[in-house]
Every structure is written in structure tokens, then in C-alpha cells.
PDB file of C-alpha atoms in Angstrom:
ATOM      1  CA  MET A   1      76.094 -65.277-122.563  1.00  0.00           C
ATOM      2  CA  ASP A   2      76.240 -62.320-120.163  1.00  0.00           C
ATOM      3  CA  GLY A   3      74.017 -60.010-122.158  1.00  0.00           C
ATOM      4  CA  LEU A   4      72.635 -58.865-125.473  1.00  0.00           C
ATOM      5  CA  VAL A   5      75.139 -57.323-127.885  1.00  0.00           C
ATOM      6  CA  LEU A   6      73.800 -54.286-129.775  1.00  0.00           C
ATOM      7  CA  GLY A   7      76.675 -53.024-131.896  1.00  0.00           C
ATOM      8  CA  PRO A   8      79.165 -51.384-129.487  1.00  0.00           C
ATOM      9  CA  LEU A   9      76.725 -51.727-126.573  1.00  0.00           C
ATOM     10  CA  VAL A  10      76.195 -54.774-124.364  1.00  0.00           C
ATOM     11  CA  LEU A  11      72.991 -54.905-122.315  1.00  0.00           C
ATOM     12  CA  PRO A  12      73.505 -57.099-119.220  1.00  0.00           C
ATOM     13  CA  TRP A  13      71.072 -59.989-118.960  1.00  0.00           C
ATOM     14  CA  SER A  14      69.601 -58.839-115.643  1.00  0.00           C
ATOM     15  CA  ARG A  15      68.715 -55.409-117.044  1.00  0.00           C
ATOM     16  CA  LEU A  16      67.253 -56.997-120.144  1.00  0.00           C
ATOM     17  CA  GLN A  17      64.980 -59.096-117.922  1.00  0.00           C
ATOM     18  CA  VAL A  18      63.702 -56.084-116.012  1.00  0.00           C
ATOM     19  CA  ALA A  19      63.292 -53.965-119.152  1.00  0.00           C
ATOM     20  CA  LEU A  20      61.235 -56.613-120.938  1.00  0.00           C
ATOM     21  CA  GLY A  21      59.138 -57.267-117.828  1.00  0.00           C
ATOM     22  CA  LEU A  22      58.339 -53.559-117.583  1.00  0.00           C
ATOM     23  CA  LEU A  23      57.535 -53.404-121.290  1.00  0.00           C
ATOM     24  CA  VAL A  24      55.054 -56.262-120.924  1.00  0.00           C
ATOM     25  CA  PHE A  25      53.494 -54.480-117.941  1.00  0.00           C
ATOM     26  CA  LEU A  26      53.205 -51.199-119.859  1.00  0.00           C
ATOM     27  CA  GLY A  27      51.872 -52.969-122.928  1.00  0.00           C
ATOM     28  CA  ALA A  28      49.161 -54.693-120.896  1.00  0.00           C
ATOM     29  CA  ALA A  29      48.242 -51.415-119.188  1.00  0.00           C
ATOM     30  CA  TRP A  30      48.052 -49.657-122.563  1.00  0.00           C
ATOM     31  CA  ALA A  31      45.736 -52.358-123.974  1.00  0.00           C
ATOM     32  CA  LEU A  32      43.510 -52.299-120.915  1.00  0.00           C
ATOM     33  CA  GLY A  33      43.580 -48.504-120.962  1.00  0.00           C
ATOM     34  CA  ARG A  34      41.690 -48.450-124.229  1.00  0.00           C
ATOM     35  CA  ARG A  35      38.572 -49.140-122.152  1.00  0.00           C
ATOM     36  CA  HIS A  36      39.771 -47.397-118.990  1.00  0.00           C
ATOM     37  CA  PRO A  37      41.914 -44.382-120.017  1.00  0.00           C
ATOM     38  CA  ILE A  38      43.222 -43.747-116.502  1.00  0.00           C
ATOM     39  CA  LEU A  39      45.233 -46.998-116.600  1.00  0.00           C
ATOM     40  CA  TRP A  40      47.837 -45.769-119.097  1.00  0.00           C
ATOM     41  CA  PRO A  41      49.037 -42.673-117.160  1.00  0.00           C
ATOM     42  CA  TRP A  42      48.840 -44.719-113.960  1.00  0.00           C
ATOM     43  CA  ALA A  43      51.148 -47.370-115.413  1.00  0.00           C
ATOM     44  CA  GLN A  44      53.728 -44.830-116.600  1.00  0.00           C
ATOM     45  CA  ASN A  45      53.807 -43.083-113.219  1.00  0.00           C
ATOM     46  CA  ALA A  46      53.923 -46.392-111.354  1.00  0.00           C
ATOM     47  CA  VAL A  47      57.006 -47.469-113.333  1.00  0.00           C
ATOM     48  CA  LEU A  48      58.786 -44.159-112.723  1.00  0.00           C
ATOM     49  CA  LEU A  49      57.954 -44.158-109.019  1.00  0.00           C
ATOM     50  CA  GLY A  50      58.875 -47.829-108.733  1.00  0.00           C
ATOM     51  CA  LEU A  51      62.306 -47.255-110.254  1.00  0.00           C
ATOM     52  CA  LEU A  52      62.857 -44.182-108.079  1.00  0.00           C
ATOM     53  CA  GLY A  53      61.834 -46.034-104.921  1.00  0.00           C
ATOM     54  CA  ALA A  54      63.976 -49.055-105.816  1.00  0.00           C
ATOM     55  CA  ARG A  55      67.038 -46.877-106.344  1.00  0.00           C
ATOM     56  CA  LEU A  56      66.551 -44.781-103.207  1.00  0.00           C
ATOM     57  CA  GLY A  57      65.879 -47.914-101.191  1.00  0.00           C
ATOM     58  CA  PHE A  58      69.101 -49.526-102.381  1.00  0.00           C
ATOM     59  CA  VAL A  59      71.098 -46.415-101.554  1.00  0.00           C
ATOM     60  CA  LEU A  60      69.613 -46.222 -98.042  1.00  0.00           C
ATOM     61  CA  GLU A  61      70.212 -49.930 -97.429  1.00  0.00           C
ATOM     62  CA  HIS A  62      73.890 -49.392 -98.297  1.00  0.00           C
ATOM     63  CA  TRP A  63      74.266 -45.879 -96.938  1.00  0.00           C
ATOM     64  CA  PRO A  64      77.622 -46.526 -95.183  1.00  0.00           C
ATOM     65  CA  VAL A  65      79.054 -47.154 -98.650  1.00  0.00           C
ATOM     66  CA  TYR A  66      77.345 -44.219-100.350  1.00  0.00           C
ATOM     67  CA  ALA A  67      78.139 -41.843 -97.486  1.00  0.00           C
ATOM     68  CA  ARG A  68      81.761 -42.003 -98.616  1.00  0.00           C
ATOM     69  CA  ASP A  69      80.786 -40.756-102.086  1.00  0.00           C
ATOM     70  CA  PRO A  70      77.196 -39.412-102.101  1.00  0.00           C
ATOM     71  CA  LEU A  71      77.327 -38.562-105.809  1.00  0.00           C
ATOM     72  CA  ALA A  72      77.568 -42.300-106.525  1.00  0.00           C
ATOM     73  CA  ALA A  73      73.890 -42.492-105.573  1.00  0.00           C
ATOM     74  CA  LEU A  74      73.194 -40.859-108.950  1.00  0.00           C
ATOM     75  CA  TYR A  75      75.049 -43.538-110.936  1.00  0.00           C
ATOM     76  CA  VAL A  76      71.852 -45.240-112.047  1.00  0.00           C
ATOM     77  CA  TRP A  77      73.621 -46.733-115.075  1.00  0.00           C
ATOM     78  CA  GLN A  78      75.205 -49.231-112.675  1.00  0.00           C
ATOM     79  CA  GLY A  79      71.780 -50.860-112.544  1.00  0.00           C
ATOM     80  CA  VAL A  80      71.504 -51.496-108.798  1.00  0.00           C
ATOM     81  CA  PHE A  81      68.046 -51.291-107.250  1.00  0.00           C
ATOM     82  CA  SER A  82      66.099 -52.770-104.336  1.00  0.00           C
ATOM     83  CA  PRO A  83      62.836 -54.243-105.735  1.00  0.00           C
ATOM     84  CA  PHE A  84      61.062 -54.249-102.358  1.00  0.00           C
ATOM     85  CA  TRP A  85      61.104 -50.464-102.010  1.00  0.00           C
ATOM     86  CA  GLY A  86      60.115 -49.971-105.630  1.00  0.00           C
ATOM     87  CA  ILE A  87      57.107 -52.255-105.263  1.00  0.00           C
ATOM     88  CA  LEU A  88      56.166 -50.552-101.990  1.00  0.00           C
ATOM     89  CA  LEU A  89      56.189 -47.050-103.501  1.00  0.00           C
ATOM     90  CA  ALA A  90      54.446 -48.070-106.741  1.00  0.00           C
ATOM     91  CA  GLY A  91      51.870 -50.056-104.760  1.00  0.00           C
ATOM     92  CA  GLY A  92      51.137 -47.124-102.462  1.00  0.00           C
ATOM     93  CA  TYR A  93      50.698 -44.856-105.466  1.00  0.00           C
ATOM     94  CA  THR A  94      48.334 -47.383-107.050  1.00  0.00           C
ATOM     95  CA  LEU A  95      46.126 -47.579-103.958  1.00  0.00           C
ATOM     96  CA  ARG A  96      45.798 -43.805-103.866  1.00  0.00           C
ATOM     97  CA  ARG A  97      45.526 -43.144-107.606  1.00  0.00           C
ATOM     98  CA  LEU A  98      43.265 -45.883-108.973  1.00  0.00           C
ATOM     99  CA  PRO A  99      39.603 -46.398-108.070  1.00  0.00           C
ATOM    100  CA  LYS A 100      38.987 -49.751-106.378  1.00  0.00           C
ATOM    101  CA  GLY A 101      37.079 -50.987-109.399  1.00  0.00           C
ATOM    102  CA  LEU A 102      40.267 -50.789-111.487  1.00  0.00           C
ATOM    103  CA  TRP A 103      42.557 -52.590-109.027  1.00  0.00           C
ATOM    104  CA  PRO A 104      41.937 -55.966-110.736  1.00  0.00           C
ATOM    105  CA  TYR A 105      43.174 -54.507-114.034  1.00  0.00           C
ATOM    106  CA  ALA A 106      46.286 -53.148-112.330  1.00  0.00           C
ATOM    107  CA  LEU A 107      46.863 -56.560-110.774  1.00  0.00           C
ATOM    108  CA  LEU A 108      46.456 -58.261-114.157  1.00  0.00           C
ATOM    109  CA  ALA A 109      48.988 -55.970-115.856  1.00  0.00           C
ATOM    110  CA  SER A 110      51.418 -56.472-112.972  1.00  0.00           C
ATOM    111  CA  LEU A 111      50.972 -60.244-113.087  1.00  0.00           C
ATOM    112  CA  LEU A 112      51.734 -60.351-116.806  1.00  0.00           C
ATOM    113  CA  GLY A 113      54.906 -58.342-116.229  1.00  0.00           C
ATOM    114  CA  VAL A 114      55.986 -60.684-113.425  1.00  0.00           C
ATOM    115  CA  LEU A 115      55.311 -63.755-115.573  1.00  0.00           C
ATOM    116  CA  ALA A 116      57.465 -62.309-118.375  1.00  0.00           C
ATOM    117  CA  LEU A 117      60.219 -61.590-115.873  1.00  0.00           C
ATOM    118  CA  ALA A 118      59.979 -65.107-114.429  1.00  0.00           C
ATOM    119  CA  ALA A 119      60.168 -66.680-117.901  1.00  0.00           C
ATOM    120  CA  LEU A 120      63.344 -64.733-118.668  1.00  0.00           C
ATOM    121  CA  TRP A 121      64.764 -65.560-115.233  1.00  0.00           C
ATOM    122  CA  GLN A 122      64.517 -69.257-116.028  1.00  0.00           C
ATOM    123  CA  GLY A 123      66.614 -68.687-119.126  1.00  0.00           C
ATOM    124  CA  ARG A 124      69.290 -66.564-117.446  1.00  0.00           C
ATOM    125  CA  PRO A 125      72.912 -67.640-117.968  1.00  0.00           C
ATOM    126  CA  ARG A 126      74.637 -69.407-115.075  1.00  0.00           C
ATOM    127  CA  ALA A 127      78.215 -68.841-114.012  1.00  0.00           C
ATOM    128  CA  GLU A 128      80.177 -71.913-114.994  1.00  0.00           C
ATOM    129  CA  GLY A 129      83.836 -72.560-115.640  1.00  0.00           C
ATOM    130  CA  SER A 130      87.170 -72.382-113.898  1.00  0.00           C
ATOM    131  CA  LEU A 131      90.197 -70.131-113.684  1.00  0.00           C
ATOM    132  CA  PRO A 132      92.105 -70.355-116.990  1.00  0.00           C
ATOM    133  CA  GLY A 133      95.665 -71.620-116.802  1.00  0.00           C
ATOM    134  CA  LEU A 134      97.062 -68.581-118.587  1.00  0.00           C
ATOM    135  CA  THR A 135     100.125 -66.448-118.004  1.00  0.00           C
ATOM    136  CA  LEU A 136      99.881 -62.674-117.728  1.00  0.00           C
ATOM    137  CA  TYR A 137     102.585 -60.071-117.100  1.00  0.00           C
ATOM    138  CA  THR A 138     103.311 -57.405-114.541  1.00  0.00           C
ATOM    139  CA  LEU A 139     104.064 -53.871-115.653  1.00  0.00           C
ATOM    140  CA  GLY A 140     107.689 -54.757-115.092  1.00  0.00           C
ATOM    141  CA  GLY A 141     107.466 -57.591-117.607  1.00  0.00           C
ATOM    142  CA  SER A 142     107.540 -60.516-115.167  1.00  0.00           C
ATOM    143  CA  PRO A 143     105.264 -63.466-116.032  1.00  0.00           C
ATOM    144  CA  VAL A 144     102.460 -64.322-113.598  1.00  0.00           C
ATOM    145  CA  SER A 145     100.538 -67.581-113.855  1.00  0.00           C
ATOM    146  CA  LEU A 146      96.888 -67.368-112.863  1.00  0.00           C
ATOM    147  CA  GLU A 147      97.333 -70.754-111.200  1.00  0.00           C
ATOM    148  CA  ALA A 148      99.295 -68.928-108.513  1.00  0.00           C
ATOM    149  CA  PHE A 149      96.090 -67.223-107.343  1.00  0.00           C
ATOM    150  CA  LYS A 150      94.469 -70.482-106.274  1.00  0.00           C
ATOM    151  CA  GLY A 151      94.223 -71.083-102.542  1.00  0.00           C
ATOM    152  CA  LYS A 152      92.017 -68.097-101.737  1.00  0.00           C
ATOM    153  CA  PRO A 153      89.079 -66.414-103.457  1.00  0.00           C
ATOM    154  CA  LEU A 154      89.938 -64.318-106.499  1.00  0.00           C
ATOM    155  CA  VAL A 155      88.303 -61.278-108.092  1.00  0.00           C
ATOM    156  CA  LEU A 156      89.447 -61.029-111.704  1.00  0.00           C
ATOM    157  CA  ASN A 157      88.565 -57.803-113.509  1.00  0.00           C
ATOM    158  CA  LEU A 158      88.985 -57.364-117.279  1.00  0.00           C
ATOM    159  CA  TRP A 159      89.409 -53.726-118.230  1.00  0.00           C
ATOM    160  CA  ALA A 160      91.069 -51.256-120.609  1.00  0.00           C
ATOM    161  CA  THR A 161      92.198 -47.648-120.353  1.00  0.00           C
ATOM    162  CA  TRP A 162      89.966 -46.589-123.292  1.00  0.00           C
ATOM    163  CA  CYS A 163      86.820 -47.932-121.551  1.00  0.00           C
ATOM    164  CA  PRO A 164      84.954 -45.160-119.593  1.00  0.00           C
ATOM    165  CA  PRO A 165      83.156 -47.540-117.162  1.00  0.00           C
ATOM    166  CA  CYS A 166      86.494 -49.258-116.477  1.00  0.00           C
ATOM    167  CA  ARG A 167      88.130 -45.944-115.709  1.00  0.00           C
ATOM    168  CA  ARG A 168      85.329 -45.032-113.286  1.00  0.00           C
ATOM    169  CA  GLU A 169      85.278 -48.290-111.336  1.00  0.00           C
ATOM    170  CA  LEU A 170      89.012 -49.079-111.200  1.00  0.00           C
ATOM    171  CA  PRO A 171      90.020 -46.606-108.423  1.00  0.00           C
ATOM    172  CA  MET A 172      87.238 -47.921-106.172  1.00  0.00           C
ATOM    173  CA  MET A 173      88.113 -51.550-106.892  1.00  0.00           C
ATOM    174  CA  LEU A 174      91.811 -50.974-106.217  1.00  0.00           C
ATOM    175  CA  ARG A 175      90.920 -49.390-102.876  1.00  0.00           C
ATOM    176  CA  VAL A 176      88.653 -52.313-101.933  1.00  0.00           C
ATOM    177  CA  ALA A 177      91.426 -54.705-102.959  1.00  0.00           C
ATOM    178  CA  GLY A 178      93.771 -53.029-100.490  1.00  0.00           C
ATOM    179  CA  GLU A 179      91.132 -53.302 -97.754  1.00  0.00           C
ATOM    180  CA  THR A 180      90.414 -57.005 -98.348  1.00  0.00           C
ATOM    181  CA  PRO A 181      93.584 -59.038 -97.672  1.00  0.00           C
ATOM    182  CA  GLY A 182      91.702 -62.345 -97.543  1.00  0.00           C
ATOM    183  CA  VAL A 183      90.753 -62.142-101.222  1.00  0.00           C
ATOM    184  CA  GLY A 184      93.045 -62.023-104.237  1.00  0.00           C
ATOM    185  CA  PHE A 185      92.509 -59.340-106.863  1.00  0.00           C
ATOM    186  CA  ALA A 186      93.823 -59.121-110.412  1.00  0.00           C
ATOM    187  CA  PHE A 187      93.034 -56.367-112.909  1.00  0.00           C
ATOM    188  CA  ALA A 188      93.948 -57.612-116.376  1.00  0.00           C
ATOM    189  CA  SER A 189      94.299 -54.920-119.014  1.00  0.00           C
ATOM    190  CA  GLN A 190      93.019 -56.314-122.303  1.00  0.00           C
ATOM    191  CA  GLY A 191      95.088 -55.857-125.456  1.00  0.00           C
ATOM    192  CA  GLU A 192      97.048 -52.814-124.310  1.00  0.00           C
ATOM    193  CA  THR A 193     100.696 -51.904-124.077  1.00  0.00           C
ATOM    194  CA  ARG A 194     102.603 -51.471-120.844  1.00  0.00           C
ATOM    195  CA  GLU A 195     103.181 -47.796-121.689  1.00  0.00           C
ATOM    196  CA  ALA A 196      99.469 -47.057-122.100  1.00  0.00           C
ATOM    197  CA  VAL A 197      98.552 -48.740-118.822  1.00  0.00           C
ATOM    198  CA  ARG A 198     101.425 -47.163-116.904  1.00  0.00           C
ATOM    199  CA  LEU A 199     100.529 -43.690-118.213  1.00  0.00           C
ATOM    200  CA  PHE A 200      96.896 -44.094-117.126  1.00  0.00           C
ATOM    201  CA  LEU A 201      97.856 -45.300-113.648  1.00  0.00           C
ATOM    202  CA  ASP A 202     100.398 -42.516-113.176  1.00  0.00           C
ATOM    203  CA  GLN A 203      97.977 -39.811-114.342  1.00  0.00           C
ATOM    204  CA  ASN A 204      95.360 -41.021-111.870  1.00  0.00           C
ATOM    205  CA  ARG A 205      97.834 -41.774-109.055  1.00  0.00           C
ATOM    206  CA  LEU A 206      96.754 -45.412-108.849  1.00  0.00           C
ATOM    207  CA  GLU A 207      98.800 -48.256-107.412  1.00  0.00           C
ATOM    208  CA  ALA A 208      99.839 -50.956-109.877  1.00  0.00           C
ATOM    209  CA  THR A 209     100.100 -53.768-107.321  1.00  0.00           C
ATOM    210  CA  TRP A 210      97.236 -55.832-108.716  1.00  0.00           C
ATOM    211  CA  VAL A 211      97.363 -54.625-112.341  1.00  0.00           C
ATOM    212  CA  LEU A 212      98.474 -57.166-114.955  1.00  0.00           C
ATOM    213  CA  LEU A 213      98.894 -57.076-118.724  1.00  0.00           C
ATOM    214  CA  ASP A 214      97.082 -59.376-121.125  1.00  0.00           C
ATOM    215  CA  PRO A 215      98.389 -58.011-124.446  1.00  0.00           C
ATOM    216  CA  GLY A 216      96.615 -60.628-126.566  1.00  0.00           C
ATOM    217  CA  ALA A 217      93.295 -60.335-124.666  1.00  0.00           C
ATOM    218  CA  SER A 218      93.528 -64.083-124.105  1.00  0.00           C
ATOM    219  CA  LEU A 219      91.403 -63.882-120.955  1.00  0.00           C
ATOM    220  CA  SER A 220      88.504 -62.289-122.826  1.00  0.00           C
ATOM    221  CA  GLN A 221      88.566 -65.215-125.230  1.00  0.00           C
ATOM    222  CA  ALA A 222      89.019 -67.911-122.592  1.00  0.00           C
ATOM    223  CA  LEU A 223      86.253 -66.557-120.359  1.00  0.00           C
ATOM    224  CA  LYS A 224      83.998 -65.519-123.269  1.00  0.00           C
ATOM    225  CA  ALA A 225      83.693 -61.939-122.032  1.00  0.00           C
ATOM    226  CA  GLN A 226      81.244 -59.998-124.200  1.00  0.00           C
ATOM    227  CA  GLY A 227      82.370 -56.541-123.173  1.00  0.00           C
ATOM    228  CA  LEU A 228      84.420 -54.450-120.780  1.00  0.00           C
ATOM    229  CA  PRO A 229      84.501 -54.191-117.897  1.00  0.00           C
ATOM    230  CA  THR A 230      83.634 -57.727-116.830  1.00  0.00           C
ATOM    231  CA  THR A 231      84.444 -59.002-113.350  1.00  0.00           C
ATOM    232  CA  PHE A 232      84.761 -62.700-112.496  1.00  0.00           C
ATOM    233  CA  PHE A 233      84.605 -64.213-109.011  1.00  0.00           C
ATOM    234  CA  PHE A 234      86.403 -67.499-108.321  1.00  0.00           C
ATOM    235  CA  ASP A 235      86.451 -69.612-105.154  1.00  0.00           C
ATOM    236  CA  ARG A 236      89.569 -71.022-103.483  1.00  0.00           C
ATOM    237  CA  GLU A 237      89.696 -73.959-105.889  1.00  0.00           C
ATOM    238  CA  GLY A 238      89.492 -71.720-108.944  1.00  0.00           C
ATOM    239  CA  ARG A 239      85.834 -72.444-109.724  1.00  0.00           C
ATOM    240  CA  LEU A 240      83.845 -69.617-111.244  1.00  0.00           C
ATOM    241  CA  VAL A 241      80.970 -68.721-108.916  1.00  0.00           C
ATOM    242  CA  ALA A 242      79.751 -65.406-110.376  1.00  0.00           C
ATOM    243  CA  ARG A 243      80.385 -62.928-113.156  1.00  0.00           C
ATOM    244  CA  HIS A 244      79.356 -59.291-113.507  1.00  0.00           C
ATOM    245  CA  LEU A 245      79.142 -57.541-116.864  1.00  0.00           C
ATOM    246  CA  GLY A 246      79.468 -53.772-116.846  1.00  0.00           C
ATOM    247  CA  GLU A 247      80.471 -51.183-114.274  1.00  0.00           C
ATOM    248  CA  ILE A 248      80.163 -52.483-110.726  1.00  0.00           C
ATOM    249  CA  SER A 249      79.228 -50.393-107.701  1.00  0.00           C
ATOM    250  CA  GLU A 250      81.069 -50.703-104.407  1.00  0.00           C
ATOM    251  CA  ALA A 251      77.929 -51.966-102.662  1.00  0.00           C
ATOM    252  CA  VAL A 252      77.486 -54.752-105.213  1.00  0.00           C
ATOM    253  CA  LEU A 253      81.191 -55.624-105.113  1.00  0.00           C
ATOM    254  CA  LEU A 254      81.052 -55.969-101.326  1.00  0.00           C
ATOM    255  CA  GLY A 255      78.039 -58.251-101.734  1.00  0.00           C
ATOM    256  CA  TYR A 256      80.046 -60.520-104.025  1.00  0.00           C
ATOM    257  CA  LEU A 257      82.922 -60.530-101.521  1.00  0.00           C
ATOM    258  CA  ARG A 258      80.557 -61.631 -98.751  1.00  0.00           C
ATOM    259  CA  MET A 259      79.393 -64.441-101.011  1.00  0.00           C
ATOM    260  CA  LEU A 260      83.000 -65.542-101.612  1.00  0.00           C
ATOM    261  CA  ALA A 261      83.672 -65.530 -97.868  1.00  0.00           C
ATOM    262  CA  ARG A 262      80.916 -68.066 -97.194  1.00  0.00           C
TER     263      ARG A 262
END
């Protein structure tokens, strides 16, 4: 299971872990704040500053990527943060905001949040499986067996033209595919007609080199994808080594590619 399904929404497991950890932290701070009122506003501000610092830190760590498209730094829905910088900023705020006598309470609330996060981390899903032996089709109607992709790492993206996150990430992923000849890429449209996919690509001036059709959405069933987009990363032997639910940023995609290269 990649995430929690809430009607039409799918919350990725990693974000669920962080959200619940923060809720435990805030809940502990609220309970302790009944005796020490300053703890509740401190906790709220610490969370906001921590998230801000974690996001800014991630952007700065990957600035060569974000320099190409600075507005992408605002795409917080992609869920990419650097915990170190968040902890550093929230910790600095805590040292300045809270009296020393309340530091143990702040540490207790933080510890409870970390323990909740660690408990969820132990139960996180692991990437297991292999490349399905299915046949897809090019926009020209030619069959393509996924077995043909074995021999080098493969990035397999499940998408659809009606999916807003898919539409946002696809141009970037197609560009990265063209810049990474040592890795295979396949973008399998799920349950759509050739005409719909071709129209979308033409309207957005996108190359169709790596785009394939999966009219029966057989890949979503075989790989148990819970939502779109979902990106799967396979090694040279076709073993699944990682999966990413939801829109992927270029910085995160490049991190996965470095992992495949090892």
C-alpha cells in the first residue's frame, strides 16, 4: 500500500507519517500547555517555522535544479523537504522563545512526536515486485513488450491526460528522459484512447518517444497502483527497487536515478 485512500484523494504514506507525527507533537504541547499556556503558541509556530525551514533548505540543497524553474520552489504539494534545516530553524526558535524552565516540556512533546513517527516508519510499505510481463502499444499501434526494457534501469510512469499532477510533471520527466540515455523510460497512459493522448501531446508540444498506451489499465492492476501519477523504478534485472506515489519533483527524480545508477 502506497498511501491512504480518502475518496478521490490518496495521501502518500510518507506524508501520512509526518502529518501524524506532527499531530502527536501538537497534541502533547496542547496538553502540557494547560499548565504552561506559552507552550501551545510555541508549538504552532515551531511547526510552521520547521516546515518553512525544511522546504527552503531542500530548495537550496538542490538549487541547480530549481534555478531552471524558480517557481517550482513553491510547489509544496510535491512534499519534498529537508528535515535537518527544519529542525535547525524550529530548534533555534525554541531556544529564543521558551524560558529554560520549559525546555524539558518542549523536549517531551518533541520526543513523543518522534516516537509516533518512528512507529509509523516501521510499518511503512516496502517496494517489492518485478516488471510485469505485459504488452503495451505505441501511439502508432505497434505492440511493445515490457520485457524488452530489461537490461538497463527503467523508470515506469503511470499517468493520464485528465490527471492534473500528471500533466504538470510529464514535460519535466520527458526532458529528463532525453537527458539520461543510460536509463529506460516509459510513460504508460492508463485507460485512454490514442486520440486523447495524441491530442494532449500535440497541444503541449511534447515528444511521444517514450509514451505508451495501456488502454485496459493493466499496469495499474498488476502493480497495485492506488492513484495517478505513480512512478516505479526497476533495476537492470527488472526488480522493483522503489515506487513514488503522486507528483514527483525533478530533484527527487534525479535522486532516484542516482540510486538506480549504483
